mmCIF file of C-alpha atoms in Angstrom:
data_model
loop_
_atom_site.group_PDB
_atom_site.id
_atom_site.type_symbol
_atom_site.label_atom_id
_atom_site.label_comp_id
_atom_site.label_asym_id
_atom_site.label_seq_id
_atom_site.Cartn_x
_atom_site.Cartn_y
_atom_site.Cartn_z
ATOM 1 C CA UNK A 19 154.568 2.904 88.151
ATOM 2 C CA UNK A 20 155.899 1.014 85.326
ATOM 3 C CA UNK A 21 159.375 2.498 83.628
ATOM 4 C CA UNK A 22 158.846 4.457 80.117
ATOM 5 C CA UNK A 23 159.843 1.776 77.125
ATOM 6 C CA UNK A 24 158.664 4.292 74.133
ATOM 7 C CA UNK A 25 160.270 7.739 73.140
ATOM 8 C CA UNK A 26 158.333 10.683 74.410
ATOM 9 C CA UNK A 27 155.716 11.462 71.842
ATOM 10 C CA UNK A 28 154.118 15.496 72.405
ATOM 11 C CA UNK A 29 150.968 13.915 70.007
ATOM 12 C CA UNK A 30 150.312 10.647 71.577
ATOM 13 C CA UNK A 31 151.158 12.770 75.466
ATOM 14 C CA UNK A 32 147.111 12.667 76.888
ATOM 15 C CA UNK A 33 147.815 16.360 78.807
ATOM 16 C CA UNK A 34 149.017 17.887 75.312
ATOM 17 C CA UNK A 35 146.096 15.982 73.205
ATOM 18 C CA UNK A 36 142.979 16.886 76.261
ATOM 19 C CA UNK A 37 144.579 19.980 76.174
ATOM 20 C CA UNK A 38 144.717 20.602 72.138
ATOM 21 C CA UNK A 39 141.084 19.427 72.350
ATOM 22 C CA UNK A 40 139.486 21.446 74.797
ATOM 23 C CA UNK A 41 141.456 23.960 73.334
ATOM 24 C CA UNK A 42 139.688 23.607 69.634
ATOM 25 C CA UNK A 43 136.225 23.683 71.084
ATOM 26 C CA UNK A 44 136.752 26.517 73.423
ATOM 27 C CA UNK A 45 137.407 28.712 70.395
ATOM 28 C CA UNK A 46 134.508 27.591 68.549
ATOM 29 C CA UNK A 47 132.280 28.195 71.556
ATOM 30 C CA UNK A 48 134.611 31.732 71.988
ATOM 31 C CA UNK A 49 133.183 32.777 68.593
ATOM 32 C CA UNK A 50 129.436 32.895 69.977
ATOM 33 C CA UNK A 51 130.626 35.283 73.066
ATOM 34 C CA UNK A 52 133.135 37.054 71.518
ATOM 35 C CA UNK A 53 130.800 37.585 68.286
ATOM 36 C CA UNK A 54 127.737 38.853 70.798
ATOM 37 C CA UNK A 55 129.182 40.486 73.788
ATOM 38 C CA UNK A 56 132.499 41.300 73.092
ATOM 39 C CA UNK A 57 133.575 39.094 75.877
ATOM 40 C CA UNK A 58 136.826 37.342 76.187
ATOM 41 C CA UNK A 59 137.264 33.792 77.146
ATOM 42 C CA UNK A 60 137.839 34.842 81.153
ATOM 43 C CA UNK A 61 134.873 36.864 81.204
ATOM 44 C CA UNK A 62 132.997 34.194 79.883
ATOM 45 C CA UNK A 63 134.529 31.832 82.315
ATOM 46 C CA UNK A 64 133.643 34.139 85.754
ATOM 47 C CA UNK A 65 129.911 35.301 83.827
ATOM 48 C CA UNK A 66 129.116 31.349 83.616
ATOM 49 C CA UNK A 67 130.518 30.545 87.271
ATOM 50 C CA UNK A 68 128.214 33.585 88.503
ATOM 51 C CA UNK A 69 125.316 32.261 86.510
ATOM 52 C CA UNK A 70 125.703 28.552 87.401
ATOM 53 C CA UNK A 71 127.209 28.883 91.157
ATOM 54 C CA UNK A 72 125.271 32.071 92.282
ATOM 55 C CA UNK A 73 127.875 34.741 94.370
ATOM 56 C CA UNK A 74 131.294 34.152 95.445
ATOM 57 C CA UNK A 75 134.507 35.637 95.390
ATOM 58 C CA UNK A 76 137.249 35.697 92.621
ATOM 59 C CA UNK A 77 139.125 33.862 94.265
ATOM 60 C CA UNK A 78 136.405 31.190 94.495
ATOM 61 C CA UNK A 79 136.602 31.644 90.691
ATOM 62 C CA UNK A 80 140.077 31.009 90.190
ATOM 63 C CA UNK A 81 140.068 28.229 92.397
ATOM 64 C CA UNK A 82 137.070 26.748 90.501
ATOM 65 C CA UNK A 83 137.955 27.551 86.947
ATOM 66 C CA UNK A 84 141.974 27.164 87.385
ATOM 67 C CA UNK A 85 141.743 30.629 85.615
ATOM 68 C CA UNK A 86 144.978 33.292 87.608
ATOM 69 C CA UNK A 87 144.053 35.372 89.314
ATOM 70 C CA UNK A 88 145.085 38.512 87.721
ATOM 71 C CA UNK A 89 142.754 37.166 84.310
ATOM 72 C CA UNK A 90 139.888 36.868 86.747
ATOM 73 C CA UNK A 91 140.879 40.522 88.365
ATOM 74 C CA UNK A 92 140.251 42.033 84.725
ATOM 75 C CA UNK A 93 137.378 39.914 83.677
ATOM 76 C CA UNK A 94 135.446 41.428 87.180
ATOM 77 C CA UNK A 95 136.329 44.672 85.865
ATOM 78 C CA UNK A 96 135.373 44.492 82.521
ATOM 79 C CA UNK A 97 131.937 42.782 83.489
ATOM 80 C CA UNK A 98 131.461 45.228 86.081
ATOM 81 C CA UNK A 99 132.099 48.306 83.807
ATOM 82 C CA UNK A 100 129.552 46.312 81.148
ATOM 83 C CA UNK A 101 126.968 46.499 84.105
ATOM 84 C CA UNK A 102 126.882 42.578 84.098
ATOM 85 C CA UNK A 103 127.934 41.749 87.972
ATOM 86 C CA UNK A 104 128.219 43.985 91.212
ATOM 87 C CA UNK A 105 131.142 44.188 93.782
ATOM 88 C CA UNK A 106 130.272 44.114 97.709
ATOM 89 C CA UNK A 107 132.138 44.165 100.460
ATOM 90 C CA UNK A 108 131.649 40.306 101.949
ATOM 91 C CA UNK A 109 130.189 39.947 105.114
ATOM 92 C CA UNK A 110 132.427 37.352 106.308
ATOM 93 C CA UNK A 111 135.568 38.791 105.306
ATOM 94 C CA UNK A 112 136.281 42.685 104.659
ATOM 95 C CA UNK A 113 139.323 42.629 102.673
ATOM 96 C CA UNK A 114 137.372 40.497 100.085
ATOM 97 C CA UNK A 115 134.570 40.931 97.755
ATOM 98 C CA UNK A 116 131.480 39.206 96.655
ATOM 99 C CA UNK A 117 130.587 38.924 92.933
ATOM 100 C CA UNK A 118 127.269 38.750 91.846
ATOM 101 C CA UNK A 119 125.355 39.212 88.074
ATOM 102 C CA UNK A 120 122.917 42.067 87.474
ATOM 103 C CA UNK A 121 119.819 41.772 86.037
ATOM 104 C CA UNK A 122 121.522 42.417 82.422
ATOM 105 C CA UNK A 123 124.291 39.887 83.375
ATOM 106 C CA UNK A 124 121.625 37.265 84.283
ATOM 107 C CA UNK A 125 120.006 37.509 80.729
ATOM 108 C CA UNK A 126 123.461 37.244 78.912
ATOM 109 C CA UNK A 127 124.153 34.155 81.205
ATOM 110 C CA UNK A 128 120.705 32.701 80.411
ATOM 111 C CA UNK A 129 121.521 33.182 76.252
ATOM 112 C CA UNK A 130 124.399 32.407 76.301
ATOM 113 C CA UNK A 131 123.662 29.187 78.228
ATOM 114 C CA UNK A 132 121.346 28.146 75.639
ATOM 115 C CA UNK A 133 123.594 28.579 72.916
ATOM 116 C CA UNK A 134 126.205 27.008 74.859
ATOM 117 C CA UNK A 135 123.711 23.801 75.250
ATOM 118 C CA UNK A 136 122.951 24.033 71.430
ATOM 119 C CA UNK A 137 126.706 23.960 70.993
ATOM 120 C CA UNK A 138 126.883 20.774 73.047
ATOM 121 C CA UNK A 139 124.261 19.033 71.327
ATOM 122 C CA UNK A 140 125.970 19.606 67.860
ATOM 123 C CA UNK A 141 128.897 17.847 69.624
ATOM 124 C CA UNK A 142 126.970 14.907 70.757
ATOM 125 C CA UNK A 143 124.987 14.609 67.190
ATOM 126 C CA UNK A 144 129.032 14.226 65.295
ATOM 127 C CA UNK A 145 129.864 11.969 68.178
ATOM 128 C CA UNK A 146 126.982 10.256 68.818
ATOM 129 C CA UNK A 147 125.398 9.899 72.461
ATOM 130 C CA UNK A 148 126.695 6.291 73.433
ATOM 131 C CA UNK A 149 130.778 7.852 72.063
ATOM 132 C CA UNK A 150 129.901 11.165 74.466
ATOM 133 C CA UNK A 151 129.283 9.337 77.604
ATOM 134 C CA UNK A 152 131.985 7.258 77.286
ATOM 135 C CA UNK A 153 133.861 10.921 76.624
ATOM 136 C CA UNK A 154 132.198 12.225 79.704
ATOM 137 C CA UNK A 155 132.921 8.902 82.181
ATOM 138 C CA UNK A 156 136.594 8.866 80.654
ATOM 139 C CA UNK A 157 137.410 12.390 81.333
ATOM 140 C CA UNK A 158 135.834 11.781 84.741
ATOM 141 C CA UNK A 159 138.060 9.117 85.685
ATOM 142 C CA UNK A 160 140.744 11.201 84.674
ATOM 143 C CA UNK A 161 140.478 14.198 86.543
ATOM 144 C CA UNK A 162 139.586 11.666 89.650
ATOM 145 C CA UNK A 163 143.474 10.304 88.598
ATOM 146 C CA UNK A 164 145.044 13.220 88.549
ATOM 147 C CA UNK A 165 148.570 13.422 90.685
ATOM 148 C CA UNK A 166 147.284 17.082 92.001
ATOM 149 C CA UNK A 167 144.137 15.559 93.276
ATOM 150 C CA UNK A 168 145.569 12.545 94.314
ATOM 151 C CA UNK A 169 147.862 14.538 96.516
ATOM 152 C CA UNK A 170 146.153 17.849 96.991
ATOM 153 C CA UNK A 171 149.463 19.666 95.471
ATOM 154 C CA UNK A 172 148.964 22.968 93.218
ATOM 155 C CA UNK A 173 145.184 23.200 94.505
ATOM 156 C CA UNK A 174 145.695 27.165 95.209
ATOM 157 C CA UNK A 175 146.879 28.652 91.734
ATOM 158 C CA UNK A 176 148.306 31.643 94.133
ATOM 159 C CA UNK A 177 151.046 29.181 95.814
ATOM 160 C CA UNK A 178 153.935 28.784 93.471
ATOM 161 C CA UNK A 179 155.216 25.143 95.694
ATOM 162 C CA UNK A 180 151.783 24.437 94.295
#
């Protein structure tokens, strides 16, 4: 690791400017789910990991989405109150639960999903395809560099020596 020759700069710092990023186009997607359903950005976040990864637990979800647990904890309830995912007791495990989308909770996952795809594509047309791979194989290589996956530290969001 080479030693820092430059004065820390928060705009040029690649966490703070990935993060300002995705930050920026999660609001502009947050506008077509908020807008439609109501939904917040966690409820979003556990609808699209039912629809995409089929049942699991929320704590699969926070572990997947590096959402706490205590979002993810009011985003099941809210969903589950809108009738768009069930609660049962797993199989494997009684003290936990297993999280799956209704009928009414596939359908919002399914629209949603296309409007998050047309959303995408309006993002590759201002980029251009050739600048969005290269966004895609960058940010790639980045999370495969990350220190925490490098060393397996702060993997559970519930450890705080994570």
């Amino acid at each position: 690791m080479t030693e820092p020759t430059r004065a820390f700069d928060l705009q040029d710092f690649l966490p703070y400017v990935l993060n300002q990023a995705a930050e920026e186009l999660s609001r502009g997607f947050q506008v077509v789910y908020r807008t439609r359903y109501g939904m917040t950005r966690t409820q979003w976040r556990v609808l699209a990991n039912l629809g995409k990864f089929g049942a699991m637990t929320a704590r699969d979800i926070c572990a997947i989405s590096h959402v706490e647990k205590t979002k993810v904890s009011r985003a099941v309830a809210a969903l589950e109150q809108a009738q768009m995912l069930t609660r049962e007791v797993s199989s494997k495990d009684r003290r936990a639960e297993v999280l799956s989308l209704t009928e009414s909770g596939k359908a919002v996952f399914a629209e949603l999903g296309q409007l998050g795809v047309a959303f995408d594509a309006q993002l590759r047309d201002r980029l251009g395809e050739a600048e969005a791979k290269q966004l895609i194989a960058l940010l790639g290589r980045l999370v495969d560099l990350s220190p925490r996956k490098a060393t397996g530290a702060g993997t559970d969001p519930d450890d705080p020596a994570s």
